[in-house]
């Protein structure tokens, strides 16, 4: 029958609605494969969906649908599901005769408001968990429901999926391999699979059938709609289908399954044997999907939509193929709270009844006890990255330790987060950004090169190779041990290649026989000689390069697959480091540390190591740091660390004794400054620097009155707070004190005066402050401002403003301070100091944060005139200021900036970043302004009316953290993202930052 003879117009739909249900509403067409569907809108109600069948539609099928919905309504107490509305006569399915005399069936269901899964961005773990929960609840509600139609033949039923085999010829070779691999896997386990629990299930929680709440932050799944594919089948198929769609477009599909599975299991507990078939069931649903697409493509070769829709299915299928089915199963088991490896308990039981000694493993060593060495990312013993990468030094330290404990074997490392593996070679991009493979899953025994390693029990050689994959690891042997009713493996890494290649696969090695000799470097992968010993309950398909370190997110699975080898030896001293948990640290802080100290991020992070532009937490996870302008030349810059350590080892006293370090630092600074600024005072913090600067103002002018900018911050000491509008105009503040005059934030984007030519307007405001002071019969002391106002939200001063302000202040007898605590030492790129951008020369410059790269040292530079006036006879004594250690450190910081051309780097990388951020602002109008200089940039988020968007800014910073990028927010309205990383930040780092900014800006909460 012609389509236009059976289609229903919206007006007709509205008439049918009124006629059959006595409901008045406006209808709009919805897509539908079989039925003609209309959304019915009614004021003050969620509305309905009206479904009008094609002529002669299968009545039994429609009856099945209606009964199923009625069953869910009756049994699914916590469930939201479409409800069946009966017609005027009480019938759940009504009948009409259309204009062509055909019988048509009509059904009316309640509408569920929300948005479809496919439109939600981001789809986070908690959303997938709630999808699982809802699907589980639905399955629970459907238990006991039967209908003859539920037993039908159906191509989308995973249980019937082997029909796809007939179509493998439609695929290219790679595709064919994948599809037939899964078909074979499925077929091989079919007998067990056929025995699994069955019931009627929804069977189609695809990304357009799942309704998500409208909340843009932490939305949850409300309901699964469209029960058209419901069928009586294995319950695990229902889980598989929800998974197959919910894992599309994620980097790591296996990781994406887990929260969904947990959610399902929480409302409908799954059985161990069901979970064993999930990997195949997910695959087969995807195989059905790509096969249907391939068939449809032949029917409609020009239908581009078909091509687009099959792409994500193929992408995920290819990734799925790369996951070992057993590993997937173990991960699923762990997600359901079952021991990840089925033999975990067996191994534990067996190991507890059998004792082995280290003298059996290393007969030539004759030591049976161990001394635990902490090689975790937070270990002080391993020290600086550069030092533990220095093999000779590392070996020396091991030897020293061995001398200290001559009767013990230096060992450890099981479940230790290793800094050794935090180089980018061990990174992957997971669903939440970068993750480092950092958790060690074996034990290392640090022993001399060529120490013989012997078998502790009989085994069969299953691997004996030169373990040279991406990296070289030396000779690797894996033995298989058959014990009682299961087998396990022991792995021996970093032997000499020659000693392990003596074995042939399949050889038996008896207890006491030699396995190999420990390799030396470089052969063993450039480590100090040691045995990496690991127990494996599964070998998977590895022949080489078996993982010795695991991703943190998979650690529960890996520690079940690779149990603690010490279960065999039972050495006492092999436990990890005993550092406090984050919760313990937080609760102690809360009780015993200053109550107004704050913590960054909703879930605070414990940082244990810094390296260049990265920080690392205690699990070895790396964060790209765009916040820390203190770690100016890179976190734990080796030369700076060394300079401090070396000087600390000699002497650290106050500046009343002669020492050349203080002179050297003064010279290093003076070199960067205009000739007028050539007297230095060293202090310990930016606050102390500004405090001293204000004392100098008073000494020079005899006046107390200071002029400062709105939202300025100059430190935490008394006088600093008095000139910091950021503090006294903020929470807990009491407004400007009598001797402080505040002029409006010179922000030409959203400030009092806007646009390009605002310099004079803001300078007039400074003049008004001067007038105010004079009207009170006093005179100006000093004027203080940052060259780019940091807490104000990286506000660049309008061009020419500073020169005009300085002129006005000086005319009134005041002196000018440039607060360079944030921006100094080359960060701004074009110039070494911020005031140089504005062609002015201040009377005093205060320097802080970057000078010590994290060590507390700050400085006040002034003119001879200021210094002379300050030296009025009262000694300026500072216990710590200018001590040899601090000066050695700061000198090295300045030399590093100069030697490594880091000012130039700040200019180059900062300019690139700024240009790209401006481009981003065209794509995302939420970015109202991009500003700053060098590596001191700000991004201001506003709506179309320039209203600040603080929540979005906070969201963006927190989501960036989720992706391993640290950012800070600031500004009077908390709507500015600040970028001020260590100035070793590279273009690649900038590109990564931009990549994730774009990704998050695309998320629902960020769309205007
Ligand atoms: C511009 C400015 N001046 C002074 C200070 C005070 O420095 P410190 O915290 O080292 O005392 C800060 C600190 O954030 C600052 O941003």
PDB file of N, CA and C and ligand atoms in Angstrom, residues 629-630 684-690 712-717 720 724 726 784-791 819-823 846-849 856-858 936 978, ligand 1:
ATOM      1  N   UNK A 629      52.599  29.392  39.472  1.00  0.00           N
ATOM      2  CA  UNK A 629      53.649  30.316  39.044  1.00  0.00           C
ATOM      3  C   UNK A 629      54.764  30.437  40.070  1.00  0.00           C
ATOM      4  N   UNK A 630      54.651  29.654  41.151  1.00  0.00           N
ATOM      5  CA  UNK A 630      55.738  29.635  42.131  1.00  0.00           C
ATOM      6  C   UNK A 630      56.858  28.721  41.629  1.00  0.00           C
ATOM      7  N   UNK A 684      61.287  36.978  53.172  1.00  0.00           N
ATOM      8  CA  UNK A 684      60.893  35.562  53.041  1.00  0.00           C
ATOM      9  C   UNK A 684      59.561  35.308  52.354  1.00  0.00           C
ATOM     10  N   UNK A 685      58.852  36.361  52.056  1.00  0.00           N
ATOM     11  CA  UNK A 685      57.558  36.140  51.390  1.00  0.00           C
ATOM     12  C   UNK A 685      57.138  37.425  50.696  1.00  0.00           C
ATOM     13  N   UNK A 686      56.180  37.275  49.798  1.00  0.00           N
ATOM     14  CA  UNK A 686      55.646  38.440  49.104  1.00  0.00           C
ATOM     15  C   UNK A 686      55.026  39.413  50.093  1.00  0.00           C
ATOM     16  N   UNK A 687      54.368  38.873  51.112  1.00  0.00           N
ATOM     17  CA  UNK A 687      53.734  39.740  52.109  1.00  0.00           C
ATOM     18  C   UNK A 687      54.787  40.567  52.824  1.00  0.00           C
ATOM     19  N   UNK A 688      55.862  39.878  53.197  1.00  0.00           N
ATOM     20  CA  UNK A 688      56.921  40.588  53.909  1.00  0.00           C
ATOM     21  C   UNK A 688      57.539  41.659  53.010  1.00  0.00           C
ATOM     22  N   UNK A 689      57.633  41.351  51.729  1.00  0.00           N
ATOM     23  CA  UNK A 689      58.203  42.319  50.776  1.00  0.00           C
ATOM     24  C   UNK A 689      57.322  43.565  50.715  1.00  0.00           C
ATOM     25  N   UNK A 690      56.002  43.349  50.620  1.00  0.00           N
ATOM     26  CA  UNK A 690      55.110  44.515  50.534  1.00  0.00           C
ATOM     27  C   UNK A 690      55.050  45.264  51.860  1.00  0.00           C
ATOM     28  N   UNK A 712      42.586  44.271  44.386  1.00  0.00           N
ATOM     29  CA  UNK A 712      44.018  43.975  44.450  1.00  0.00           C
ATOM     30  C   UNK A 712      44.310  43.129  45.674  1.00  0.00           C
ATOM     31  N   UNK A 713      45.379  42.308  45.585  1.00  0.00           N
ATOM     32  CA  UNK A 713      45.832  41.545  46.758  1.00  0.00           C
ATOM     33  C   UNK A 713      47.336  41.719  46.869  1.00  0.00           C
ATOM     34  N   UNK A 714      47.783  42.065  48.084  1.00  0.00           N
ATOM     35  CA  UNK A 714      49.214  42.322  48.252  1.00  0.00           C
ATOM     36  C   UNK A 714      49.815  41.595  49.441  1.00  0.00           C
ATOM     37  N   UNK A 715      49.084  40.659  50.025  1.00  0.00           N
ATOM     38  CA  UNK A 715      49.712  39.862  51.070  1.00  0.00           C
ATOM     39  C   UNK A 715      48.888  39.733  52.336  1.00  0.00           C
ATOM     40  N   UNK A 716      49.389  38.878  53.245  1.00  0.00           N
ATOM     41  CA  UNK A 716      48.577  38.515  54.401  1.00  0.00           C
ATOM     42  C   UNK A 716      48.956  39.242  55.688  1.00  0.00           C
ATOM     43  N   UNK A 717      49.990  40.068  55.654  1.00  0.00           N
ATOM     44  CA  UNK A 717      50.386  40.778  56.879  1.00  0.00           C
ATOM     45  C   UNK A 717      49.450  41.976  57.091  1.00  0.00           C
ATOM     46  N   UNK A 720      49.525  44.783  54.646  1.00  0.00           N
ATOM     47  CA  UNK A 720      49.176  44.265  53.311  1.00  0.00           C
ATOM     48  C   UNK A 720      47.663  44.078  53.192  1.00  0.00           C
ATOM     49  N   UNK A 724      44.616  45.606  50.580  1.00  0.00           N
ATOM     50  CA  UNK A 724      44.118  44.547  49.688  1.00  0.00           C
ATOM     51  C   UNK A 724      42.599  44.522  49.669  1.00  0.00           C
ATOM     52  N   UNK A 726      40.772  42.960  47.715  1.00  0.00           N
ATOM     53  CA  UNK A 726      40.379  41.561  47.530  1.00  0.00           C
ATOM     54  C   UNK A 726      39.991  40.942  48.874  1.00  0.00           C
ATOM     55  N   UNK A 784      50.331  51.477  44.882  1.00  0.00           N
ATOM     56  CA  UNK A 784      50.792  50.108  44.616  1.00  0.00           C
ATOM     57  C   UNK A 784      49.841  49.411  43.648  1.00  0.00           C
ATOM     58  N   UNK A 785      50.412  48.730  42.700  1.00  0.00           N
ATOM     59  CA  UNK A 785      49.578  47.956  41.762  1.00  0.00           C
ATOM     60  C   UNK A 785      50.428  46.858  41.117  1.00  0.00           C
ATOM     61  N   UNK A 786      49.755  45.784  40.710  1.00  0.00           N
ATOM     62  CA  UNK A 786      50.433  44.750  39.923  1.00  0.00           C
ATOM     63  C   UNK A 786      50.358  45.142  38.446  1.00  0.00           C
ATOM     64  N   UNK A 787      51.344  44.822  37.667  1.00  0.00           N
ATOM     65  CA  UNK A 787      51.307  45.154  36.226  1.00  0.00           C
ATOM     66  C   UNK A 787      50.186  44.416  35.484  1.00  0.00           C
ATOM     67  N   UNK A 788      49.836  43.226  35.936  1.00  0.00           N
ATOM     68  CA  UNK A 788      48.613  42.547  35.486  1.00  0.00           C
ATOM     69  C   UNK A 788      47.945  42.104  36.786  1.00  0.00           C
ATOM     70  N   UNK A 789      46.704  42.493  36.972  1.00  0.00           N
ATOM     71  CA  UNK A 789      46.107  42.285  38.294  1.00  0.00           C
ATOM     72  C   UNK A 789      45.593  40.855  38.404  1.00  0.00           C
ATOM     73  N   UNK A 790      46.269  40.110  39.248  1.00  0.00           N
ATOM     74  CA  UNK A 790      46.057  38.672  39.292  1.00  0.00           C
ATOM     75  C   UNK A 790      44.714  38.283  39.912  1.00  0.00           C
ATOM     76  N   UNK A 791      44.499  38.673  41.186  1.00  0.00           N
ATOM     77  CA  UNK A 791      43.246  38.286  41.838  1.00  0.00           C
ATOM     78  C   UNK A 791      42.054  38.972  41.183  1.00  0.00           C
ATOM     79  N   UNK A 819      54.107  45.721  42.295  1.00  0.00           N
ATOM     80  CA  UNK A 819      54.051  44.416  42.952  1.00  0.00           C
ATOM     81  C   UNK A 819      54.225  43.340  41.882  1.00  0.00           C
ATOM     82  N   UNK A 820      55.428  42.777  41.837  1.00  0.00           N
ATOM     83  CA  UNK A 820      55.763  41.782  40.808  1.00  0.00           C
ATOM     84  C   UNK A 820      55.778  40.379  41.404  1.00  0.00           C
ATOM     85  N   UNK A 821      55.115  40.250  42.553  1.00  0.00           N
ATOM     86  CA  UNK A 821      55.144  38.968  43.269  1.00  0.00           C
ATOM     87  C   UNK A 821      54.617  37.828  42.378  1.00  0.00           C
ATOM     88  N   UNK A 822      53.589  38.130  41.584  1.00  0.00           N
ATOM     89  CA  UNK A 822      53.018  37.085  40.715  1.00  0.00           C
ATOM     90  C   UNK A 822      53.688  37.036  39.341  1.00  0.00           C
ATOM     91  N   UNK A 823      53.943  38.224  38.778  1.00  0.00           N
ATOM     92  CA  UNK A 823      54.229  38.259  37.336  1.00  0.00           C
ATOM     93  C   UNK A 823      55.717  38.334  37.004  1.00  0.00           C
ATOM     94  N   UNK A 846      58.484  44.885  44.359  1.00  0.00           N
ATOM     95  CA  UNK A 846      58.467  43.742  45.287  1.00  0.00           C
ATOM     96  C   UNK A 846      58.410  42.446  44.472  1.00  0.00           C
ATOM     97  N   UNK A 847      59.225  41.492  44.911  1.00  0.00           N
ATOM     98  CA  UNK A 847      59.401  40.237  44.167  1.00  0.00           C
ATOM     99  C   UNK A 847      59.161  39.084  45.141  1.00  0.00           C
ATOM    100  N   UNK A 848      58.434  38.055  44.701  1.00  0.00           N
ATOM    101  CA  UNK A 848      58.142  36.972  45.640  1.00  0.00           C
ATOM    102  C   UNK A 848      58.137  35.621  44.966  1.00  0.00           C
ATOM    103  N   UNK A 849      56.960  35.096  44.859  1.00  0.00           N
ATOM    104  CA  UNK A 849      56.727  33.684  44.496  1.00  0.00           C
ATOM    105  C   UNK A 849      57.811  33.015  43.640  1.00  0.00           C
ATOM    106  N   UNK A 856      60.957  29.665  50.299  1.00  0.00           N
ATOM    107  CA  UNK A 856      60.509  31.001  50.713  1.00  0.00           C
ATOM    108  C   UNK A 856      61.615  32.049  50.674  1.00  0.00           C
ATOM    109  N   UNK A 857      61.679  32.753  49.581  1.00  0.00           N
ATOM    110  CA  UNK A 857      62.575  33.911  49.483  1.00  0.00           C
ATOM    111  C   UNK A 857      61.863  34.967  48.648  1.00  0.00           C
ATOM    112  N   UNK A 858      61.985  36.212  49.081  1.00  0.00           N
ATOM    113  CA  UNK A 858      61.377  37.327  48.347  1.00  0.00           C
ATOM    114  C   UNK A 858      62.323  38.507  48.465  1.00  0.00           C
ATOM    115  N   UNK A 936      50.938  34.197  31.543  1.00  0.00           N
ATOM    116  CA  UNK A 936      50.104  34.734  32.612  1.00  0.00           C
ATOM    117  C   UNK A 936      48.812  35.198  31.935  1.00  0.00           C
ATOM    118  N   UNK A 978      42.475  31.082  35.295  1.00  0.00           N
ATOM    119  CA  UNK A 978      43.811  31.642  35.193  1.00  0.00           C
ATOM    120  C   UNK A 978      44.781  30.578  34.670  1.00  0.00           C
TER     121      UNK A 978
HETATM  122  C1  LIG B   1      50.279  40.195  44.013  1.00  0.00           C
HETATM  123  C2  LIG B   1      50.663  39.569  45.310  1.00  0.00           C
HETATM  124  N1  LIG B   1      51.374  40.233  46.202  1.00  0.00           N
HETATM  125  C3  LIG B   1      51.747  39.703  47.375  1.00  0.00           C
HETATM  126  C4  LIG B   1      51.401  38.419  47.699  1.00  0.00           C
HETATM  127  C5  LIG B   1      51.799  37.833  49.027  1.00  0.00           C
HETATM  128  O1  LIG B   1      52.808  36.901  48.862  1.00  0.00           O
HETATM  129  P1  LIG B   1      53.039  35.734  49.946  1.00  0.00           P
HETATM  130  O2  LIG B   1      51.875  34.829  49.889  1.00  0.00           O
HETATM  131  O3  LIG B   1      54.335  35.128  49.498  1.00  0.00           O
HETATM  132  O4  LIG B   1      53.163  36.392  51.270  1.00  0.00           O
HETATM  133  C6  LIG B   1      50.670  37.681  46.801  1.00  0.00           C
HETATM  134  C7  LIG B   1      50.285  36.268  47.101  1.00  0.00           C
HETATM  135  O5  LIG B   1      49.482  35.643  46.494  1.00  0.00           O
HETATM  136  C8  LIG B   1      50.270  38.245  45.566  1.00  0.00           C
HETATM  137  O6  LIG B   1      49.554  37.586  44.703  1.00  0.00           O
END
